[in-house]
Each structure stands twice: as structure tokens, then as C-alpha cells.
């Protein structure tokens, strides 16, 4: 555990970059501030000493005012230096948090697009944003306080011997007992308990999220009790663990801890009573009273210091779990970028003996798949669900990289193509082509920022968006998602298609199924598709038979392998899987026609 903490700290300081030094400067200043803060206590000792020496002739204690000013000066200096210390640690902490975000983002820019499919963007955002903020308390406050408290303990050790070591030991003993009690709650076997307790807290919040997410399903299927059970079990588990930890493990140590931090003074009194007769006998009662006064006042700062340690331990834990959440983002796989990239020659595509297995899957999603797409051809991928169509299509723009074999564009392995060049050459229309909360113009122009307004308008026209724009008072400058400008699913898809058309990439990879969320605009979307496909090389995950019938080639994927390939006529004649699918389709159509006829 201690080792992990050290690792966490150096990981955090690593993120501080060139402001790392500021952290150390801040910590040094914090130690100096704490040392300066001790001086007024010494002044109190001096004042008491002088007063006792001249008692009861108080007026002759002339140096007292001087001590007062010295105490005041050091108290103010301590505050100013502490302020400076926090300034330094904050500057470093803010830089650390922003570097975590920046490095995370920079790293994600190199992750394959598929990573964002399997990791929800909200989760990634929460990881980077939330977790980086959580490291701040530790770096900005807790570390400085830990150093300050350590300084205080060292000063106490010193002062203990300077004045009266026996009373010093009494104060220190109180502090040691309360620290020991505090660590007994966290160390050893209890560390595992705390880990379990935190894990069960995590499970509870996850179950809560799932429960809320599942509410639509719950409502539709009326299954209130069952879906609630997992959530309730998670809460019960958490409450049992929390109860056990707080009630059985913490009750005694925490009572001891609080008693000795708040009551160090009470610890001091019996020691003083024991010492008093001796002091009387030796005739140094004055010195004894002076020292007692000092320790009585001094013991009051112990509880403040110990409370800070408590907070620091909390900050340490928070920062440690924050780092645990950041790590998966920083460790996300990255796309290999070729050192000396090759330029694709032309727009053909070739799958050569391609196999691909998803991370964690036992069966390959694609198993030795080979097929070619000549430049300008439209190739349809068809086959039963789960056959590997989406997977094959997503290997072309490198959503993922193949496990073995090669995917070539223009005769060059996609892994050897500069990713920017590949992105310029391949456009894809997949499940969710999201629109940004900005104007339609900017949404479309995102594909090619230097495009003129006229080019954007032409792309929108080709994507059959004229009707959408005519409805909006501000036309293509209307901001989507604000001020009542909301587009239906089909309308959003057409705007997204306009973006892809404007991109004007020679190769288009598209999933036709995404197009028909909105039946009314099906005809318009078909026209937009036609505009997008014209004159380009197209790989399409086909669901509609007109597309399949008209394709230059059909590749039938079944269970991760190419079952057959050819034109529609060839495949129907071959009498294989495709012919069966075709026959099924025709039966369905006839059935539809006959029922339509009856109505
Ligand atoms: P199709 O598009 O033909 O329906 P897919 O390419 O989506 O088929 O899926 C092929 C196989 O890969 C299926 O067995 C599916 O369960 C699996 N698969 C798809 N996506 C993932 C993923 N992100 N992680 C793990 N397995 C996946
Ligand atoms: Mg699919």
C-alpha cells in the first residue's frame, strides 16, 4: 500500500511537468511557515518566564512588549509564507490537472476509432475530467499539510528537550497514541476491509445507474420488483459493510483518537502534578510554572495538526482512486503509425486472408476473409446477423487493425498509409454520425473546413436537405439543438450525409441499415445515398434488395467467412446461402402483397 502511494505520488508529480519544482518549493515554504508559526509559542514561554521572575512586581517586566511584537511578526510571517506555499502548490496542482487532461486527449487522438465504440464518451470524459480534478486537493493542500505536520512534530521533539522533556513527552505521547489509533483503523487487515467497502460503494453506484437506465424497460415490461432487487442488494451490501467498518472496527480507535487529540492537555496535568513536588523541593518553581504554561498552550495546536493528517489521508485515497480511473484511458491502445508512410495508388480495396478477433472474444469475428473491390465498384456485404459485415467494413478506415492478413487500399496496407491520408480517402457512414450543437453550415463544413458556403449548399441539396432548410427561418445558419431547432432522426441522417458528400472522399464505406430510422424520409435518403455513391468506390453493408441486386459484386459473409461471392444473378443461379436468402425475401414480399391485397 505504501509502495503504491509512492508510485501514485511520483506519477502525479510526473504530470506536473516543468512545474514539478513548484510543488517542492511550496512544500519547503509550508515547512518554513510551520516553523515560523512555532515562534509565538516560544515567545509565550519567554513572557511567562519574565513575569514569573519579577512577580508580583509586574511593572518591571520590561521586555514583554518586545516579545509580543516578535510573536506578532512571526505569526504574520507564517501566514504570508503559508499563503506563498499554497500559491506554489496550487499552480503545480492546476498544471497537473490540465496536463492529465491534455495528455489523455493527446493519447486518445491516436487510439483507434473502435475504442470509442466500446468506451462510451461520457465515461471517458468523466475519467479524464472528474479524476484530474480529484488529484487537486492532494497536490494543492494535503501534501503541504503533511509536510507542515511533520515539521511540527520535529519542532515538538526539539522543544521537548529545550524546555522540559517530561512534559514534552506527555504531549507527544498523546499525539503518538492518537496517530497510532488512526492508523490502526486503516492499516493491516483493515486495509482489505476498506478496499471491500469502497468496492461495494462502487457496485452500489453502478447498480444505481443501471437501475435508472433500465427504467424505460422496467416500465414497458412491468418488471418492477426484479430489476429493483439488484440495486437493493447492492445497497444492503454496502450498508452492511459500512456498518461493520464504522461500528465494529472504527468505534474504539476513533474514540481513542479523538480523546487524545482533543485532550492532550488532560494528559499533561497528571504529569505536572507528579513533577510539582520535586520542583518545589529543588526551588525552581518559577521555571516549572513557565514550562507548564508553555506546554498547556502548545498542546492545543496538536489537534489541528492531527486533523490535517486525517484530511491528508483522505486526499491521498481520493487521488489514488482518481489515478486508477485515469490509467485505463492513458493505457488505451494506440494505432501504429508507419514511420515512412506509402501513398495509396488508386481507390481499389483488397482483403487478403484477413482474420480479426475482438479483444476478449474467444471466436474470431473474421476468419481468413479475402475479397477485392475494384476502383469505382459498388460491393455489397450481405449475410446473416453476426456474420462479420460490420467488422469487415470497420477494418477499412482502421476502426480496428487486423489480427492477421492485410487490408489494402490502393494496393497499400492500410497500416502503412498515413492516417490523415486514409481519412481523406475513406468516408464512412456508420451507426451514429452525430451532429454538433452548432449551425447546419458548420456541421456540414466540419468535413472540409475550407469549403465555401456554395459548396455546402450544393452538398445539402445533393443530400435532399432543401426541405429541412426551407423550414428554418435562419436557413443553414440555424443552430441545431437550440431555440426549438430540432431535427428528426431521418433529417439528422441527411445532414450527416451532406457532410459525407462534402468530404468528397473517393471511397465510401456505409451501413445502409442506419438510414431507415425514419420511414417517411426513406425515399429522400435513398436519393442522398445515390448522390453519395455516384462515381465512388463503395463498400456497403446492404439490407435492401434493390441495392444488392444492382451491386457490381455481392460478398456473402457467414460466421466470419466468405460463404460465396458474385453478382446477384450468379449467386441466385449457384443456389447457395444467398439464393436461399433471396427466396425467403421473395416469399416475404409475396406474403406482404397478398395481405395488402386483402386489406
Ligand atoms: P454483422 O454486422 O454481420 O451482424 P458483426 O461484424 O457485427 O456482424 O459481428 C461479428 C461477430 O463479432 C459477432 O459474433 C459479434 O458478436 C462479434 N462482435 C461484434 N462487435 C464486437 C465487439 N465490439 N466486441 C466483441 N465482439 C464483437
Ligand atoms: Mg452489423
Coordinates of C-alpha atoms and ligand atoms in Angstrom, one line a residue:
X1 CA 0.0 0.0 0.0
X2 CA 2.8 2.4 0.9
X3 CA 4.6 1.5 -2.3
X4 CA 1.5 2.1 -4.3
X5 CA 1.2 5.5 -2.7
X6 CA 4.7 6.4 -3.5
X7 CA 4.1 5.3 -7.1
X8 CA 0.9 7.4 -7.2
X9 CA 2.8 10.5 -6.0
X10 CA 5.6 10.2 -8.5
X11 CA 3.0 9.6 -11.2
X12 CA 1.2 12.7 -10.2
X13 CA 4.4 14.8 -10.0
X14 CA 5.3 13.5 -13.4
X15 CA 2.2 15.1 -14.8
X16 CA 3.2 18.4 -13.2
X17 CA 5.9 18.8 -15.9
X18 CA 8.1 21.8 -15.5
X19 CA 6.0 22.9 -12.6
X20 CA 7.2 20.0 -10.6
X21 CA 9.7 22.2 -8.9
X22 CA 6.9 24.5 -7.7
X23 CA 5.5 21.6 -5.7
X24 CA 8.8 21.2 -3.9
X25 CA 9.2 24.9 -3.4
X26 CA 5.6 25.0 -2.0
X27 CA 6.4 22.1 0.4
X28 CA 9.5 23.8 1.6
X29 CA 7.7 27.1 2.2
X30 CA 5.0 25.2 4.1
X31 CA 7.7 23.7 6.4
X32 CA 9.1 27.2 6.9
X33 CA 5.7 28.6 7.6
X34 CA 5.0 26.0 10.2
X35 CA 8.4 26.6 11.9
X36 CA 7.6 30.4 11.9
X37 CA 4.3 29.6 13.5
X38 CA 6.1 27.9 16.4
X39 CA 7.9 31.1 17.4
X40 CA 4.9 32.8 19.1
X41 CA 4.7 29.8 21.5
X42 CA 8.4 30.3 22.4
X43 CA 7.5 34.0 23.0
X44 CA 4.7 32.9 25.3
X45 CA 7.3 30.9 27.2
X46 CA 9.6 33.9 27.4
X47 CA 6.8 36.2 28.6
X48 CA 5.7 33.8 31.3
X49 CA 9.3 33.3 32.4
X50 CA 9.9 37.0 32.8
X51 CA 6.6 37.6 34.5
X52 CA 7.2 34.8 37.0
X53 CA 10.7 36.1 37.6
X54 CA 9.5 39.5 38.6
X55 CA 6.2 38.5 40.3
X56 CA 4.5 40.2 41.9
X57 CA 6.2 43.4 40.6
X58 CA 4.7 43.0 37.1
X59 CA 5.7 46.5 36.0
X60 CA 9.4 45.7 35.9
X61 CA 9.0 43.0 33.2
X62 CA 10.1 45.5 30.5
X63 CA 10.9 43.1 27.7
X64 CA 7.4 41.7 27.5
X65 CA 6.1 44.1 24.8
X66 CA 9.2 43.2 22.7
X67 CA 8.3 39.5 22.8
X68 CA 4.7 40.5 21.8
X69 CA 5.9 42.2 18.7
X70 CA 8.3 39.3 17.8
X71 CA 5.4 36.9 18.2
X72 CA 3.2 39.0 16.1
X73 CA 5.8 39.4 13.4
X74 CA 6.4 35.7 13.2
X75 CA 2.7 34.9 13.2
X76 CA 2.1 37.2 10.3
X77 CA 5.2 35.9 8.5
X78 CA 4.0 32.4 9.0
X79 CA 0.7 33.2 7.4
X80 CA 2.3 35.1 4.5
X81 CA 4.7 32.3 3.8
X82 CA 2.0 29.6 4.1
X83 CA 0.0 31.7 1.5
X84 CA 3.0 31.7 -0.8
X85 CA 3.3 27.9 -0.2
X86 CA -0.3 27.3 -1.2
X87 CA 0.2 29.6 -4.2
X88 CA 3.0 27.4 -5.5
X89 CA 1.3 24.1 -4.8
X90 CA -1.9 25.3 -6.5
X91 CA 0.0 26.4 -9.6
X92 CA 1.5 23.0 -9.8
X93 CA -1.8 21.2 -9.0
X94 CA -3.7 23.1 -11.7
X95 CA -0.9 22.3 -14.2
X96 CA -1.0 18.7 -13.2
X97 CA -4.8 18.5 -13.7
X98 CA -4.6 20.2 -17.1
X99 CA -1.7 18.1 -18.2
X100 CA -3.6 14.9 -17.3
X101 CA -6.5 16.2 -19.5
X102 CA -4.1 17.2 -22.3
X103 CA -2.1 14.0 -22.3
X104 CA -5.2 12.0 -22.1
X105 CA -6.7 13.8 -25.0
X106 CA -3.5 13.6 -27.0
X107 CA -3.3 9.9 -26.3
X108 CA -6.9 9.3 -27.3
X109 CA -6.3 11.1 -30.6
X110 CA -4.1 8.2 -31.5
X111 CA -6.5 5.5 -30.3
X112 CA -8.3 3.5 -33.0
X113 CA -11.8 4.8 -33.6
X114 CA -13.2 1.5 -32.5
X115 CA -12.0 2.3 -29.0
X116 CA -14.7 5.0 -28.8
X117 CA -17.3 2.4 -29.8
X118 CA -16.6 0.2 -26.9
X119 CA -16.0 3.0 -24.4
X120 CA -18.8 5.5 -24.0
X121 CA -17.6 9.1 -24.5
X122 CA -19.3 10.1 -21.2
X123 CA -17.3 7.5 -19.3
X124 CA -14.0 8.7 -20.9
X125 CA -14.9 12.3 -20.2
X126 CA -15.7 11.5 -16.6
X127 CA -12.5 9.7 -16.2
X128 CA -10.3 12.5 -17.5
X129 CA -12.2 15.4 -16.3
X130 CA -13.5 14.2 -12.9
X131 CA -10.4 12.3 -11.9
X132 CA -8.0 15.0 -12.8
X133 CA -9.9 17.4 -10.6
X134 CA -9.8 15.0 -7.8
X135 CA -6.0 15.0 -7.8
X136 CA -6.1 18.7 -7.0
X137 CA -6.9 18.5 -3.3
X138 CA -3.9 16.2 -2.6
X139 CA -1.4 18.3 -4.6
X140 CA -2.7 21.7 -3.6
X141 CA -3.5 21.2 0.0
X142 CA -2.8 17.8 1.5
X143 CA 0.9 17.5 0.7
X144 CA 1.7 20.9 2.1
X145 CA -0.2 20.0 5.2
X146 CA 1.6 16.7 5.6
X147 CA 5.0 18.5 5.3
X148 CA 3.8 21.1 7.8
X149 CA 2.7 18.5 10.3
X150 CA 5.9 16.6 10.0
X151 CA 7.8 19.9 10.6
X152 CA 5.6 20.4 13.7
X153 CA 6.4 17.0 15.1
X154 CA 10.1 17.6 14.6
X155 CA 9.8 21.0 16.2
X156 CA 7.9 19.4 19.1
X157 CA 10.8 16.9 19.5
X158 CA 13.2 19.7 19.7
X159 CA 11.1 21.9 22.0
X160 CA 10.6 18.9 24.2
X161 CA 14.2 18.8 25.1
X162 CA 14.7 22.6 25.2
X163 CA 12.2 23.2 28.0
X164 CA 11.1 20.2 30.0
X165 CA 11.4 16.8 28.3
X166 CA 8.9 15.1 30.7
X167 CA 6.0 17.4 29.9
X168 CA 7.1 17.3 26.3
X169 CA 6.9 13.5 26.3
X170 CA 3.4 13.8 27.8
X171 CA 2.2 16.0 24.9
X172 CA 3.9 13.8 22.4
X173 CA 2.6 10.7 23.9
X174 CA -0.9 11.9 23.4
X175 CA -0.2 12.7 19.8
X176 CA 1.5 9.3 19.2
X177 CA -1.4 7.4 20.8
X178 CA -3.9 9.2 18.6
X179 CA -1.9 8.7 15.4
X180 CA -1.5 5.0 16.3
X181 CA -5.2 4.7 16.8
X182 CA -5.8 6.5 13.5
X183 CA -3.5 4.1 11.6
X184 CA -4.9 1.1 13.2
X185 CA -8.2 1.9 11.5
X186 CA -6.5 2.0 8.1
X187 CA -3.6 -0.4 8.3
X188 CA -3.1 -4.2 8.1
X189 CA -6.2 -6.3 7.8
X190 CA -8.4 -3.3 7.8
X191 CA -6.9 -2.1 4.5
X192 CA -8.6 -5.0 2.8
X193 CA -11.8 -4.1 4.6
X194 CA -11.6 -0.6 3.3
X195 CA -10.9 -1.8 -0.2
X196 CA -14.0 -4.1 0.0
X197 CA -16.0 -1.2 1.5
X198 CA -15.0 1.0 -1.4
X199 CA -15.7 -1.7 -4.0
X200 CA -19.1 -2.2 -2.6
X201 CA -19.7 1.6 -2.8
X202 CA -18.7 1.4 -6.5
X203 CA -21.0 -1.5 -7.1
X204 CA -23.9 0.4 -5.5
X205 CA -23.4 3.4 -7.7
X206 CA -23.1 1.2 -10.7
X207 CA -26.3 -0.7 -9.8
X208 CA -28.0 2.7 -9.3
X209 CA -27.0 3.9 -12.7
X210 CA -28.2 0.6 -14.3
X211 CA -31.4 0.8 -12.5
X212 CA -32.1 4.4 -13.7
X213 CA -31.0 3.4 -17.3
X214 CA -33.3 0.5 -17.2
X215 CA -36.4 2.4 -16.2
X216 CA -37.8 2.5 -19.7
X217 CA -37.5 -1.3 -20.0
X218 CA -39.0 -1.6 -16.5
X219 CA -42.0 0.5 -17.4
X220 CA -42.6 -1.3 -20.7
X221 CA -42.3 -4.8 -19.2
X222 CA -43.8 -4.0 -15.8
X223 CA -41.0 -5.9 -14.0
X224 CA -40.5 -3.5 -11.1
X225 CA -39.5 -5.9 -8.4
X226 CA -36.8 -7.9 -10.1
X227 CA -34.9 -5.0 -11.6
X228 CA -35.0 -3.3 -8.3
X229 CA -33.6 -6.3 -6.5
X230 CA -30.0 -6.0 -7.7
X231 CA -30.0 -2.3 -6.7
X232 CA -31.4 -3.1 -3.3
X233 CA -28.9 -5.9 -2.8
X234 CA -26.1 -3.6 -3.6
X235 CA -27.4 -1.0 -1.1
X236 CA -27.8 -3.7 1.6
X237 CA -24.3 -5.0 1.0
X238 CA -22.9 -1.5 1.2
X239 CA -24.8 -0.7 4.3
X240 CA -23.7 -3.9 6.0
X241 CA -20.1 -3.3 5.1
X242 CA -20.2 0.4 6.1
X243 CA -22.0 -0.5 9.4
X244 CA -19.4 -3.2 10.2
X245 CA -16.5 -1.0 9.4
X246 CA -17.7 2.1 11.2
X247 CA -19.3 0.3 14.1
X248 CA -17.0 -2.6 14.9
X249 CA -13.7 -1.6 13.5
X250 CA -13.6 2.2 14.0
X251 CA -15.6 2.8 17.2
X252 CA -12.8 2.2 19.7
X253 CA -9.8 3.6 17.7
X254 CA -11.7 6.6 16.7
X255 CA -12.8 7.3 20.3
X256 CA -9.2 6.9 21.4
X257 CA -8.0 9.1 18.6
X258 CA -10.4 11.9 19.4
X259 CA -9.9 11.7 23.2
X260 CA -6.1 12.1 22.9
X261 CA -6.1 14.7 20.2
X262 CA -8.6 16.9 21.9
X263 CA -7.5 16.0 25.4
X264 CA -3.7 16.2 25.3
X265 CA -4.0 18.9 27.9
X266 CA -5.6 16.5 30.3
X267 CA -2.7 14.1 29.8
X268 CA -0.3 16.9 30.7
X269 CA -1.9 17.7 34.1
X270 CA -1.2 14.4 35.9
X271 CA 2.4 14.6 34.7
X272 CA 2.7 18.2 36.0
X273 CA 1.2 17.1 39.4
X274 CA 3.8 14.4 39.7
X275 CA 6.5 16.8 38.9
X276 CA 5.4 19.7 41.1
X277 CA 6.7 18.4 44.5
X278 CA 10.1 17.8 43.0
X279 CA 10.1 21.3 41.5
X280 CA 9.1 22.7 44.9
X281 CA 11.9 20.9 46.6
X282 CA 14.6 22.0 44.1
X283 CA 13.4 25.6 44.4
X284 CA 12.8 26.1 40.7
X285 CA 9.1 26.6 40.9
X286 CA 9.3 29.5 38.6
X287 CA 10.8 27.5 35.8
X288 CA 8.3 24.7 36.3
X289 CA 5.3 27.1 36.0
X290 CA 6.8 28.7 32.9
X291 CA 7.2 25.3 31.2
X292 CA 3.8 24.1 32.2
X293 CA 2.2 27.2 30.8
X294 CA 4.1 26.7 27.5
X295 CA 3.0 23.0 27.1
X296 CA -0.5 23.8 28.1
X297 CA -0.8 26.3 25.3
X298 CA 1.3 24.2 22.9
X299 CA -0.9 21.1 23.3
X300 CA -3.8 23.0 21.7
X301 CA -2.1 23.0 18.3
X302 CA -1.7 19.3 18.2
X303 CA -5.3 18.6 17.5
X304 CA -5.3 21.0 14.5
X305 CA -2.2 19.3 13.1
X306 CA -3.7 15.8 13.5
X307 CA -6.9 16.8 11.9
X308 CA -4.8 17.9 8.9
X309 CA -3.2 14.5 8.8
X310 CA -6.7 12.9 8.7
X311 CA -7.7 15.1 5.7
X312 CA -4.4 14.3 4.1
X313 CA -5.0 10.6 4.3
X314 CA -8.4 11.2 2.7
X315 CA -6.9 13.2 0.0
X316 CA -4.3 10.5 -0.7
X317 CA -7.0 7.9 -1.1
X318 CA -9.1 10.1 -3.4
X319 CA -6.0 10.9 -5.6
X320 CA -5.1 7.2 -5.7
X321 CA -8.6 6.1 -6.9
X322 CA -8.5 9.0 -9.3
X323 CA -5.3 7.7 -10.8
X324 CA -6.8 4.3 -11.0
X325 CA -9.6 5.7 -13.1
X326 CA -7.2 7.7 -15.3
X327 CA -4.9 4.8 -16.1
X328 CA -7.2 2.9 -18.4
X329 CA -7.5 6.0 -20.6
X330 CA -3.8 6.5 -20.7
X331 CA -3.3 2.9 -21.4
X332 CA -5.8 2.8 -24.3
X333 CA -4.3 1.1 -27.3
X334 CA -3.0 3.4 -30.0
X335 CA -2.9 3.0 -33.7
X336 CA 0.6 2.3 -35.0
X337 CA 1.6 5.0 -37.4
X338 CA 4.0 4.0 -40.2
X339 CA 7.4 5.7 -40.0
X340 CA 7.7 6.2 -43.7
X341 CA 4.1 6.0 -45.0
X342 CA 3.2 4.9 -48.5
X343 CA 0.7 6.6 -50.7
X344 CA -2.3 4.5 -52.0
X345 CA -2.3 4.2 -55.7
X346 CA -5.9 4.3 -56.8
X347 CA -9.1 3.5 -54.9
X348 CA -9.4 -0.3 -55.0
X349 CA -9.8 -2.2 -51.8
X350 CA -8.5 -5.7 -51.1
X351 CA -9.0 -8.0 -48.1
X352 CA -6.1 -10.6 -48.2
X353 CA -6.6 -13.5 -45.8
X354 CA -7.9 -11.2 -43.1
X355 CA -8.6 -12.6 -39.6
X356 CA -9.8 -10.5 -36.7
X357 CA -10.7 -11.3 -33.1
X358 CA -12.2 -8.7 -30.8
X359 CA -10.3 -8.1 -27.6
X360 CA -11.6 -10.6 -25.0
X361 CA -13.6 -12.6 -27.6
X362 CA -12.8 -16.3 -27.9
X363 CA -14.0 -16.8 -31.5
X364 CA -12.6 -14.7 -34.4
X365 CA -15.2 -12.3 -35.9
X366 CA -13.5 -12.7 -39.3
X367 CA -11.7 -15.9 -40.2
X368 CA -9.4 -15.8 -43.3
X369 CA -11.5 -13.4 -45.4
X370 CA -10.4 -12.4 -48.9
X371 CA -12.2 -10.4 -51.5
X372 CA -11.5 -7.4 -53.7
X373 CA -13.3 -4.2 -54.7
X374 CA -12.2 -2.7 -58.0
X375 CA -12.0 1.1 -58.2
X376 CA -15.4 2.6 -58.8
X377 CA -17.3 -0.6 -58.0
X378 CA -20.1 -1.0 -55.5
X379 CA -19.7 -4.1 -53.4
X380 CA -22.5 -5.2 -51.1
X381 CA -21.7 -7.2 -47.9
X382 CA -24.7 -9.4 -47.0
X383 CA -25.3 -12.3 -44.8
X384 CA -26.9 -13.4 -41.5
X385 CA -26.6 -11.2 -38.5
X386 CA -23.3 -11.7 -36.7
X387 CA -21.7 -12.9 -39.9
X388 CA -19.0 -10.2 -39.7
X389 CA -20.3 -7.5 -42.1
X390 CA -19.8 -4.5 -39.7
X391 CA -16.5 -5.8 -38.6
X392 CA -15.2 -6.2 -42.1
X393 CA -16.4 -2.7 -43.0
X394 CA -14.8 -1.1 -40.0
X395 CA -11.4 -2.6 -40.8
X396 CA -11.1 -0.4 -43.9
X397 CA -10.9 3.0 -42.1
X398 CA -8.9 1.3 -39.3
X399 CA -11.5 1.3 -36.6
X400 CA -9.6 -1.7 -35.6
X401 CA -6.4 -3.3 -37.0
X402 CA -6.4 -6.8 -38.4
X403 CA -5.2 -9.7 -36.2
X404 CA -3.6 -11.3 -39.3
X405 CA -3.6 -10.8 -43.0
X406 CA -3.9 -7.4 -44.7
X407 CA -6.5 -4.8 -45.7
X408 CA -5.3 -2.8 -48.7
X409 CA -6.4 0.5 -50.1
X410 CA -4.9 1.5 -53.4
X411 CA -2.6 -1.5 -53.2
X412 CA -1.1 -0.4 -49.9
X413 CA -1.6 -2.0 -46.5
X414 CA -3.9 0.5 -44.5
X415 CA -1.4 0.3 -41.6
X416 CA 1.3 1.8 -43.9
X417 CA -0.9 4.7 -45.0
X418 CA -0.6 8.0 -43.1
X419 CA -3.8 8.1 -41.0
X420 CA -4.7 11.6 -42.3
X421 CA -4.4 10.4 -45.9
X422 CA -6.5 7.4 -45.2
X423 CA -9.2 9.6 -43.5
X424 CA -9.2 11.8 -46.6
X425 CA -9.6 8.9 -48.9
X426 CA -12.2 6.9 -47.0
X427 CA -15.6 8.4 -45.8
X428 CA -17.8 6.3 -43.6
X429 CA -21.5 6.4 -42.7
X430 CA -22.0 4.2 -39.6
X431 CA -24.5 3.8 -36.8
X432 CA -24.3 7.3 -35.3
X433 CA -22.9 10.1 -37.3
X434 CA -23.5 12.7 -34.7
X435 CA -24.3 16.3 -35.3
X436 CA -22.7 19.0 -33.3
X437 CA -24.7 21.7 -31.5
X438 CA -23.8 24.4 -34.0
X439 CA -25.2 25.7 -37.3
X440 CA -26.1 23.3 -40.1
X441 CA -23.4 25.2 -42.2
X442 CA -20.7 24.4 -39.6
X443 CA -21.9 20.9 -39.1
X444 CA -21.6 20.1 -42.8
X445 CA -18.4 22.1 -43.2
X446 CA -16.7 20.0 -40.4
X447 CA -15.9 17.5 -43.2
X448 CA -13.9 20.1 -45.1
X449 CA -13.3 23.4 -43.2
X450 CA -12.1 25.3 -46.3
X451 CA -15.4 24.6 -48.2
X452 CA -17.3 27.7 -49.4
X453 CA -20.9 28.4 -48.5
X454 CA -22.0 27.5 -52.0
X455 CA -20.2 24.1 -51.8
X456 CA -22.0 23.4 -48.5
X457 CA -25.3 24.3 -50.1
X458 CA -24.7 22.0 -53.1
X459 CA -23.8 19.2 -50.7
X460 CA -27.0 19.8 -48.7
X461 CA -29.0 19.8 -51.9
X462 CA -27.5 16.5 -53.0
X463 CA -28.4 15.1 -49.6
X464 CA -32.0 16.1 -50.1
X465 CA -31.9 18.6 -47.3
X466 CA -33.5 21.5 -49.1
X467 CA -36.9 20.9 -47.4
X468 CA -35.2 21.0 -44.0
X469 CA -33.5 24.3 -44.6
X470 CA -36.6 25.9 -46.1
X471 CA -38.5 25.2 -42.9
X472 CA -35.9 27.0 -40.8
X473 CA -36.1 30.8 -40.6
X474 CA -32.3 31.2 -40.4
X475 CA -31.7 28.6 -43.1
X476 CA -28.4 26.9 -43.0
X477 CA -27.3 29.2 -40.2
X478 CA -29.9 27.7 -37.8
X479 CA -28.2 26.2 -34.8
X480 CA -29.1 22.6 -34.2
X481 CA -30.4 21.6 -30.8
X482 CA -31.2 25.1 -29.6
X483 CA -34.1 27.5 -29.8
X484 CA -36.6 24.9 -31.0
X485 CA -34.4 23.7 -33.9
X486 CA -34.7 20.0 -33.6
X487 CA -34.3 17.6 -36.5
X488 CA -36.0 14.2 -36.8
X489 CA -33.8 11.1 -37.0
X490 CA -34.1 11.0 -40.8
X491 CA -33.3 14.7 -41.1
X492 CA -30.2 14.4 -39.0
X493 CA -29.1 11.5 -41.2
X494 CA -29.5 13.6 -44.3
X495 CA -27.5 16.4 -42.8
X496 CA -24.8 13.9 -41.8
X497 CA -24.9 12.5 -45.3
X498 CA -24.4 16.1 -46.7
X499 CA -21.3 16.2 -44.6
X500 CA -20.0 13.0 -46.1
X501 CA -20.9 14.2 -49.6
X502 CA -18.9 17.4 -49.0
X503 CA -16.0 15.4 -47.8
X504 CA -15.8 14.1 -51.4
X505 CA -13.7 11.1 -50.5
X506 CA -13.2 8.6 -53.3
X507 CA -14.0 5.6 -51.1
X508 CA -17.3 5.3 -49.2
X509 CA -18.0 2.7 -46.5
X510 CA -21.5 2.7 -45.3
X511 CA -24.1 0.8 -43.3
X512 CA -27.3 1.0 -45.1
X513 CA -29.4 -0.1 -42.1
X514 CA -28.8 3.2 -40.3
X515 CA -30.7 5.0 -43.0
X516 CA -34.2 3.9 -42.2
X517 CA -34.9 5.0 -38.7
X518 CA -37.4 7.4 -40.2
X519 CA -39.6 5.7 -42.8
X520 CA -41.1 9.0 -44.2
X521 CA -37.8 10.1 -45.4
X522 CA -36.7 6.8 -46.8
X523 CA -37.1 7.9 -50.4
X524 CA -35.1 11.1 -49.8
X525 CA -32.4 9.2 -48.1
X526 CA -32.2 6.8 -51.0
X527 CA -31.6 9.7 -53.3
X528 CA -29.0 11.1 -50.9
X529 CA -27.3 7.7 -50.9
X530 CA -27.3 7.6 -54.7
X531 CA -25.7 11.1 -54.8
X532 CA -23.0 9.9 -52.3
X533 CA -22.2 6.7 -54.2
X534 CA -22.0 8.2 -57.6
X535 CA -18.6 7.9 -59.1
X536 CA -17.0 6.4 -56.0
X537 CA -15.8 3.1 -54.8
X538 CA -18.4 1.8 -52.3
X539 CA -18.4 -0.9 -49.7
X540 CA -21.9 -1.2 -48.4
X541 CA -23.5 -3.3 -45.7
X542 CA -26.6 -4.0 -47.6
X543 CA -30.0 -4.7 -46.2
X544 CA -32.3 -3.7 -49.1
X545 CA -32.5 -6.0 -52.1
X546 CA -32.6 -3.2 -54.8
X547 CA -29.1 -2.2 -53.6
X548 CA -27.9 -5.8 -53.6
X549 CA -29.4 -6.6 -57.0
X550 CA -27.7 -3.6 -58.5
X551 CA -24.3 -4.1 -56.9
X552 CA -21.3 -4.9 -59.0
X553 CA -20.4 -7.7 -56.6
X554 CA -22.0 -9.3 -53.6
X555 CA -19.9 -10.8 -50.8
X556 CA -21.8 -13.2 -48.5
X557 CA -20.3 -13.3 -45.1
X558 CA -21.4 -16.1 -42.8
X559 CA -19.9 -16.9 -39.4
X560 CA -16.9 -14.8 -40.2
X561 CA -16.0 -16.4 -43.5
X562 CA -16.8 -15.6 -47.1
X563 CA -19.5 -18.1 -48.0
X564 CA -19.8 -17.1 -51.6
X565 CA -19.4 -14.1 -53.9
X566 CA -20.5 -12.9 -57.3
X567 CA -23.3 -10.9 -58.9
X568 CA -26.9 -11.3 -58.0
X569 CA -27.6 -13.5 -61.0
X570 CA -24.6 -15.7 -60.5
X571 CA -25.4 -16.2 -56.8
X572 CA -29.1 -17.0 -57.4
X573 CA -28.0 -19.5 -60.1
X574 CA -25.5 -21.1 -57.7
X575 CA -28.3 -22.0 -55.3
X576 CA -26.3 -21.4 -52.1
X577 CA -26.9 -19.3 -49.0
X578 CA -27.7 -16.1 -51.0
X579 CA -30.2 -17.9 -53.2
X580 CA -32.0 -19.1 -50.0
X581 CA -32.0 -15.6 -48.6
X582 CA -33.3 -14.3 -51.9
X583 CA -36.1 -16.9 -51.9
X584 CA -37.0 -16.1 -48.3
X585 CA -37.2 -12.4 -49.3
X586 CA -39.5 -13.1 -52.2
X587 CA -41.8 -15.2 -50.1
X588 CA -42.0 -12.4 -47.6
X589 CA -42.8 -9.9 -50.3
X590 CA -45.5 -12.1 -51.7
X591 CA -47.0 -12.5 -48.3
X592 CA -46.9 -8.8 -47.9
X593 CA -48.6 -8.2 -51.3
X594 CA -51.3 -10.7 -50.6
X595 CA -52.1 -9.4 -47.1
X596 CA -52.0 -5.9 -48.6
X597 CA -54.4 -7.1 -51.2
X598 CA -56.9 -8.3 -48.6
X599 CA -57.0 -5.1 -46.7
Ligands
LIG1 P1 -22.8 -8.4 -38.6 O1 -22.5 -6.9 -38.9 O2 -22.7 -9.2 -39.8 O3 -24.1 -8.6 -37.9 P2 -20.6 -8.1 -36.8 O4 -19.5 -7.8 -37.6 O5 -21.3 -7.0 -36.1 O6 -21.7 -8.9 -37.6 O7 -20.2 -9.2 -35.7 C1 -19.4 -10.3 -36.0 C2 -19.1 -11.0 -34.7 O8 -18.3 -10.2 -33.9 C3 -20.3 -11.4 -33.9 O9 -20.1 -12.7 -33.3 C4 -20.3 -10.4 -32.8 O10 -20.9 -10.9 -31.6 C5 -18.9 -10.0 -32.6 N1 -18.7 -8.6 -32.2 C6 -19.1 -7.5 -32.9 N2 -18.7 -6.4 -32.3 C7 -18.0 -6.7 -31.2 C8 -17.3 -6.0 -30.2 N3 -17.2 -4.7 -30.2 N4 -16.7 -6.8 -29.3 C9 -16.7 -8.1 -29.3 N5 -17.3 -8.8 -30.2 C10 -18.0 -8.2 -31.2
LIG2 MG1 -23.7 -5.3 -38.2

